[in-house]
Amino acid sequence: MTQATAAPGAAPLARPRHRLISESEWRRWWQAMPAPGLPAWVRPLPIHGTAHGRPQPDGPERAVPPGADAVTVGLLETVAQATTALELRTCAGRRGLLGVFAVAEAEVVGLRRELLSVDGGTSLRALPGLRLSGLGVDRLVEAVMGLVPPDHEVSGRSAVRLPVARAFALVDAARCDATGLREAAAAELGEGQPLGVLNSLARGLRGTLDVRVSDVAEPGCAFASWLLSEEGWVWVWARGTEVVHVPVSRSAIRARVLAGLTAQLGGRRGGGGG
């Protein structure tokens, strides 16, 4: 994050702190120091054989045992004090990631779960184990961007704006192997626009990215979503009866994440929260 967006007078953490926690360990930590304000996927995974595949109910609250890892205790104490959460969901190929950054003043704790396709398909399953990372708020945006799947951006791409029906028809035509059919559909439905972005999306998605920034007490919806094609990231959104496909760079994604985070943190300070 830039200096302008950091809390006035706030000192970032001196150094990063990391812990990789097994699922059984995480279940014990959760019982001692739960974080109910974070996304549901943060909870311990269901135990095989439990009714309906749901996690077993939390046991009675227990104090952190003497001699417990001080770094993990400190990270979870920061999570408990967090007022803002930045959540992201990503996938690329057969792998994915669920991540949330809990922001408490100048300190941030990131929690991550890895996802993997177990059958080679598009359905991803959460893997056991959770990674915790502590960092200063001034490093938050770069930490988020470090989790965004890599891309191979093609320069010179143009945005495409089309009525919904035409956009779907052109994507279907772009998936066809017949060059003549693709060209005819582009001439008839493309309204004279360069359709490179649509064609790249039609050839298949390489990944996705969803981000949201919200108050921990009132989780919100994703404020921005992107699709990754073989030519780079594309922001797809509806505008009235049209679908707009806007090619974006990583720097544009970073700027939007920073703007959303700045607005959320600024709103809390302006309203007296946090």
Short mmCIF file of C-alpha atoms in Angstrom, two decimals, residues 9-257:
data_model
loop_
_atom_site.label_atom_id
_atom_site.label_comp_id
_atom_site.label_asym_id
_atom_site.label_seq_id
_atom_site.Cartn_x
_atom_site.Cartn_y
_atom_site.Cartn_z
CA GLY A 9 1.55 7.37 12.48
CA ALA A 10 1.10 3.60 12.13
CA ALA A 11 4.30 1.55 12.17
CA PRO A 12 4.26 -1.65 10.10
CA LEU A 13 5.35 -4.91 11.67
CA ALA A 14 9.12 -5.23 11.82
CA ARG A 15 9.16 -8.50 9.87
CA PRO A 16 6.74 -11.01 8.40
CA ARG A 17 5.59 -13.94 10.53
CA HIS A 18 4.38 -17.20 9.02
CA ARG A 19 2.91 -20.44 10.26
CA LEU A 20 1.69 -23.50 8.34
CA ILE A 21 -0.84 -25.30 10.53
CA SER A 22 -2.13 -28.83 9.96
CA GLU A 23 -5.89 -29.36 9.94
CA SER A 24 -5.88 -31.22 13.26
CA GLU A 25 -3.83 -28.43 14.84
CA TRP A 26 -6.11 -25.82 13.33
CA ARG A 27 -9.14 -27.54 14.85
CA ARG A 28 -7.56 -27.24 18.28
CA TRP A 29 -6.62 -23.60 17.71
CA TRP A 30 -10.15 -22.84 16.50
CA GLN A 31 -11.67 -24.26 19.67
CA ALA A 32 -9.35 -22.09 21.76
CA MET A 33 -9.38 -18.90 19.64
CA PRO A 34 -12.25 -18.94 17.06
CA ALA A 35 -12.60 -16.23 14.41
CA PRO A 36 -16.34 -16.28 13.57
CA GLY A 37 -16.26 -12.97 11.66
CA LEU A 38 -14.19 -14.42 8.80
CA PRO A 39 -15.46 -16.44 5.79
CA ALA A 40 -16.90 -19.89 6.44
CA TRP A 41 -14.03 -21.65 4.66
CA VAL A 42 -11.69 -20.52 7.47
CA ARG A 43 -13.40 -22.97 9.83
CA PRO A 44 -11.84 -26.43 10.23
CA LEU A 45 -12.74 -28.81 7.42
CA PRO A 46 -15.43 -31.45 7.99
CA ILE A 47 -14.24 -34.62 9.67
CA HIS A 48 -14.81 -37.68 7.51
CA GLY A 49 -17.78 -39.67 8.76
CA THR A 50 -19.60 -36.88 10.58
CA ALA A 51 -23.31 -36.44 9.87
CA HIS A 52 -24.05 -34.66 6.58
CA GLY A 53 -20.34 -34.06 6.08
CA ARG A 54 -20.47 -31.04 8.35
CA PRO A 55 -17.77 -30.03 10.82
CA GLN A 56 -18.21 -31.40 14.30
CA PRO A 57 -19.61 -28.81 16.69
CA ASP A 58 -17.02 -26.77 18.50
CA GLY A 59 -16.30 -28.06 21.97
CA PRO A 60 -16.50 -25.85 25.05
CA GLU A 61 -14.18 -22.87 24.81
CA ARG A 62 -10.71 -23.74 26.10
CA ALA A 63 -7.88 -21.46 27.05
CA VAL A 64 -4.72 -21.55 24.97
CA PRO A 65 -2.53 -24.21 26.60
CA PRO A 66 0.64 -23.12 28.40
CA GLY A 67 3.67 -23.19 26.14
CA ALA A 68 1.59 -22.70 22.96
CA ASP A 69 3.38 -21.21 19.98
CA ALA A 70 3.62 -17.49 20.70
CA VAL A 71 3.67 -16.48 17.03
CA THR A 72 0.40 -18.29 16.29
CA VAL A 73 -1.18 -16.82 19.42
CA GLY A 74 -0.16 -13.33 18.34
CA LEU A 75 -1.49 -13.80 14.82
CA LEU A 76 -4.86 -15.07 16.02
CA GLU A 77 -5.13 -12.26 18.56
CA THR A 78 -4.71 -9.81 15.67
CA VAL A 79 -7.40 -11.65 13.70
CA ALA A 80 -9.78 -11.31 16.66
CA GLN A 81 -9.22 -7.54 16.68
CA ALA A 82 -9.67 -7.08 12.91
CA THR A 83 -12.29 -4.62 11.64
CA THR A 84 -11.76 -5.02 7.87
CA ALA A 85 -11.45 -8.14 5.73
CA LEU A 86 -10.12 -8.37 2.18
CA GLU A 87 -11.10 -11.73 0.70
CA LEU A 88 -10.00 -13.22 -2.61
CA ARG A 89 -10.76 -16.40 -4.49
CA THR A 90 -8.54 -17.46 -7.34
CA CYS A 91 -8.06 -20.43 -9.61
CA ALA A 92 -5.69 -21.27 -12.43
CA GLY A 93 -5.81 -24.64 -14.12
CA ARG A 94 -6.26 -27.45 -11.60
CA ARG A 95 -5.30 -25.35 -8.57
CA GLY A 96 -6.94 -22.56 -6.63
CA LEU A 97 -6.73 -20.51 -3.49
CA LEU A 98 -9.01 -19.05 -0.84
CA GLY A 99 -7.47 -16.15 1.02
CA VAL A 100 -8.55 -13.49 3.49
CA PHE A 101 -6.53 -10.65 5.00
CA ALA A 102 -7.79 -9.51 8.41
CA VAL A 103 -6.85 -5.86 9.00
CA ALA A 104 -6.49 -4.49 12.53
CA GLU A 105 -5.10 -0.96 12.40
CA ALA A 106 -1.46 -1.23 11.21
CA GLU A 107 -1.32 -5.02 11.44
CA VAL A 108 -2.65 -7.59 8.99
CA VAL A 109 -2.95 -11.36 9.16
CA GLY A 110 -3.50 -13.40 6.01
CA LEU A 111 -5.18 -16.82 6.13
CA ARG A 112 -4.95 -19.11 3.10
CA ARG A 113 -6.40 -22.43 1.99
CA GLU A 114 -5.14 -24.24 -1.08
CA LEU A 115 -7.62 -25.78 -3.55
CA LEU A 116 -6.99 -28.70 -5.91
CA SER A 117 -8.95 -30.56 -8.56
CA VAL A 118 -8.97 -34.17 -7.41
CA ASP A 119 -10.50 -35.58 -10.60
CA GLY A 120 -8.88 -33.38 -13.25
CA GLY A 121 -12.12 -31.44 -13.74
CA THR A 122 -13.19 -27.90 -12.92
CA SER A 123 -14.42 -28.70 -9.39
CA LEU A 124 -11.84 -27.73 -6.77
CA ARG A 125 -11.63 -29.15 -3.26
CA ALA A 126 -10.07 -27.51 -0.20
CA LEU A 127 -6.87 -29.19 0.99
CA PRO A 128 -6.20 -29.79 4.69
CA GLY A 129 -4.04 -27.24 6.45
CA LEU A 130 -4.07 -23.48 6.79
CA ARG A 131 -1.30 -20.92 6.28
CA LEU A 132 -1.15 -17.82 8.49
CA SER A 133 0.98 -14.80 7.65
CA GLY A 134 1.50 -11.59 9.60
CA LEU A 135 2.55 -8.37 7.88
CA GLY A 136 2.29 -4.62 8.10
CA VAL A 137 -0.61 -2.83 6.46
CA ASP A 138 1.84 -1.07 4.12
CA ARG A 139 2.57 -4.45 2.49
CA LEU A 140 -1.04 -5.58 2.11
CA VAL A 141 -1.69 -4.73 -1.54
CA GLU A 142 1.55 -6.36 -2.67
CA ALA A 143 0.68 -9.46 -0.62
CA VAL A 144 -2.71 -9.63 -2.37
CA MET A 145 -1.14 -9.27 -5.80
CA GLY A 146 1.30 -12.03 -4.94
CA LEU A 147 -1.69 -14.42 -4.83
CA VAL A 148 -3.08 -13.36 -8.23
CA PRO A 149 -2.37 -16.04 -10.87
CA PRO A 150 0.32 -15.08 -13.41
CA ASP A 151 -0.74 -13.93 -16.86
CA HIS A 152 0.74 -13.37 -20.31
CA GLU A 153 -0.71 -10.01 -21.24
CA VAL A 154 -0.99 -9.16 -24.94
CA SER A 155 -0.66 -5.43 -25.60
CA GLY A 156 -3.05 -3.51 -27.83
CA ARG A 157 -6.22 -5.35 -26.84
CA SER A 158 -9.48 -3.43 -27.21
CA ALA A 159 -12.65 -3.47 -25.13
CA VAL A 160 -15.76 -5.05 -26.66
CA ARG A 161 -19.29 -3.86 -25.84
CA LEU A 162 -22.18 -5.88 -27.25
CA PRO A 163 -25.82 -6.71 -26.49
CA VAL A 164 -26.07 -9.85 -24.37
CA ALA A 165 -27.54 -12.04 -27.14
CA ARG A 166 -24.86 -11.01 -29.63
CA ALA A 167 -22.06 -11.55 -27.13
CA PHE A 168 -23.20 -15.13 -26.46
CA ALA A 169 -23.67 -15.84 -30.16
CA LEU A 170 -20.19 -14.59 -30.99
CA VAL A 171 -18.59 -16.64 -28.22
CA ASP A 172 -20.35 -19.75 -29.56
CA ALA A 173 -19.12 -18.94 -33.08
CA ALA A 174 -15.57 -18.32 -31.84
CA ARG A 175 -15.53 -21.82 -30.36
CA CYS A 176 -16.27 -23.30 -33.78
CA ASP A 177 -13.37 -24.62 -35.86
CA ALA A 178 -14.84 -23.25 -39.10
CA THR A 179 -12.96 -20.04 -39.91
CA GLY A 180 -15.60 -18.92 -42.41
CA LEU A 181 -18.37 -19.20 -39.81
CA ARG A 182 -16.39 -17.22 -37.26
CA GLU A 183 -15.64 -14.45 -39.75
CA ALA A 184 -19.25 -14.29 -40.95
CA ALA A 185 -20.56 -14.07 -37.40
CA ALA A 186 -18.03 -11.35 -36.55
CA ALA A 187 -19.03 -9.32 -39.60
CA GLU A 188 -22.75 -9.65 -38.88
CA LEU A 189 -22.80 -9.31 -35.09
CA GLY A 190 -19.56 -7.63 -34.11
CA GLU A 191 -20.62 -4.07 -34.97
CA GLY A 192 -17.21 -3.41 -36.51
CA GLN A 193 -15.32 -3.97 -33.25
CA PRO A 194 -12.03 -5.92 -32.94
CA LEU A 195 -13.14 -9.16 -31.28
CA GLY A 196 -9.77 -10.43 -30.06
CA VAL A 197 -10.83 -10.35 -26.40
CA LEU A 198 -14.00 -12.35 -27.07
CA ASN A 199 -12.06 -14.85 -29.18
CA SER A 200 -9.48 -15.37 -26.45
CA LEU A 201 -12.20 -15.98 -23.85
CA ALA A 202 -13.96 -18.41 -26.17
CA ARG A 203 -10.77 -20.46 -26.55
CA GLY A 204 -10.95 -21.22 -22.83
CA LEU A 205 -10.40 -19.68 -19.43
CA ARG A 206 -7.03 -20.08 -17.75
CA GLY A 207 -8.17 -18.69 -14.41
CA THR A 208 -10.48 -16.44 -12.40
CA LEU A 209 -10.15 -13.85 -9.65
CA ASP A 210 -12.80 -12.50 -7.27
CA VAL A 211 -12.05 -9.86 -4.64
CA ARG A 212 -14.14 -8.19 -1.97
CA VAL A 213 -13.35 -5.75 0.80
CA SER A 214 -15.81 -5.40 3.66
CA ASP A 215 -16.37 -4.77 7.32
CA VAL A 216 -15.75 -7.92 9.36
CA ALA A 217 -19.10 -7.45 11.10
CA GLU A 218 -21.00 -7.03 7.80
CA PRO A 219 -19.47 -9.16 5.00
CA GLY A 220 -20.26 -7.89 1.51
CA CYS A 221 -20.32 -9.28 -2.01
CA ALA A 222 -17.41 -9.43 -4.44
CA PHE A 223 -16.73 -5.91 -5.60
CA ALA A 224 -14.72 -6.96 -8.64
CA SER A 225 -14.22 -10.13 -10.69
CA TRP A 226 -11.87 -10.92 -13.55
CA LEU A 227 -11.39 -13.74 -16.06
CA LEU A 228 -7.97 -14.90 -17.26
CA SER A 229 -7.65 -15.75 -20.95
CA GLU A 230 -4.57 -16.83 -22.88
CA GLU A 231 -4.01 -13.14 -23.70
CA GLY A 232 -4.36 -11.74 -20.18
CA TRP A 233 -7.00 -10.59 -17.72
CA VAL A 234 -10.45 -9.40 -18.76
CA TRP A 235 -13.01 -7.55 -16.68
CA VAL A 236 -16.52 -8.61 -17.75
CA TRP A 237 -19.53 -6.68 -16.48
CA ALA A 238 -23.13 -5.95 -17.42
CA ARG A 239 -24.23 -2.45 -18.33
CA GLY A 240 -27.95 -2.27 -18.97
CA THR A 241 -28.66 -4.70 -21.83
CA GLU A 242 -25.00 -4.91 -22.85
CA VAL A 243 -22.03 -7.00 -21.79
CA VAL A 244 -18.72 -5.15 -21.64
CA HIS A 245 -15.42 -7.01 -21.96
CA VAL A 246 -12.51 -4.82 -20.85
CA PRO A 247 -8.90 -6.06 -21.13
CA VAL A 248 -6.96 -5.12 -18.00
CA SER A 249 -3.37 -5.31 -16.85
CA ARG A 250 -2.10 -6.45 -13.47
CA SER A 251 -1.44 -2.82 -12.62
CA ALA A 252 -5.13 -2.04 -13.26
CA ILE A 253 -6.18 -4.89 -10.98
CA ARG A 254 -3.80 -3.62 -8.33
CA ALA A 255 -5.21 -0.10 -8.62
CA ARG A 256 -8.78 -1.35 -8.18
CA VAL A 257 -7.86 -3.44 -5.15
#
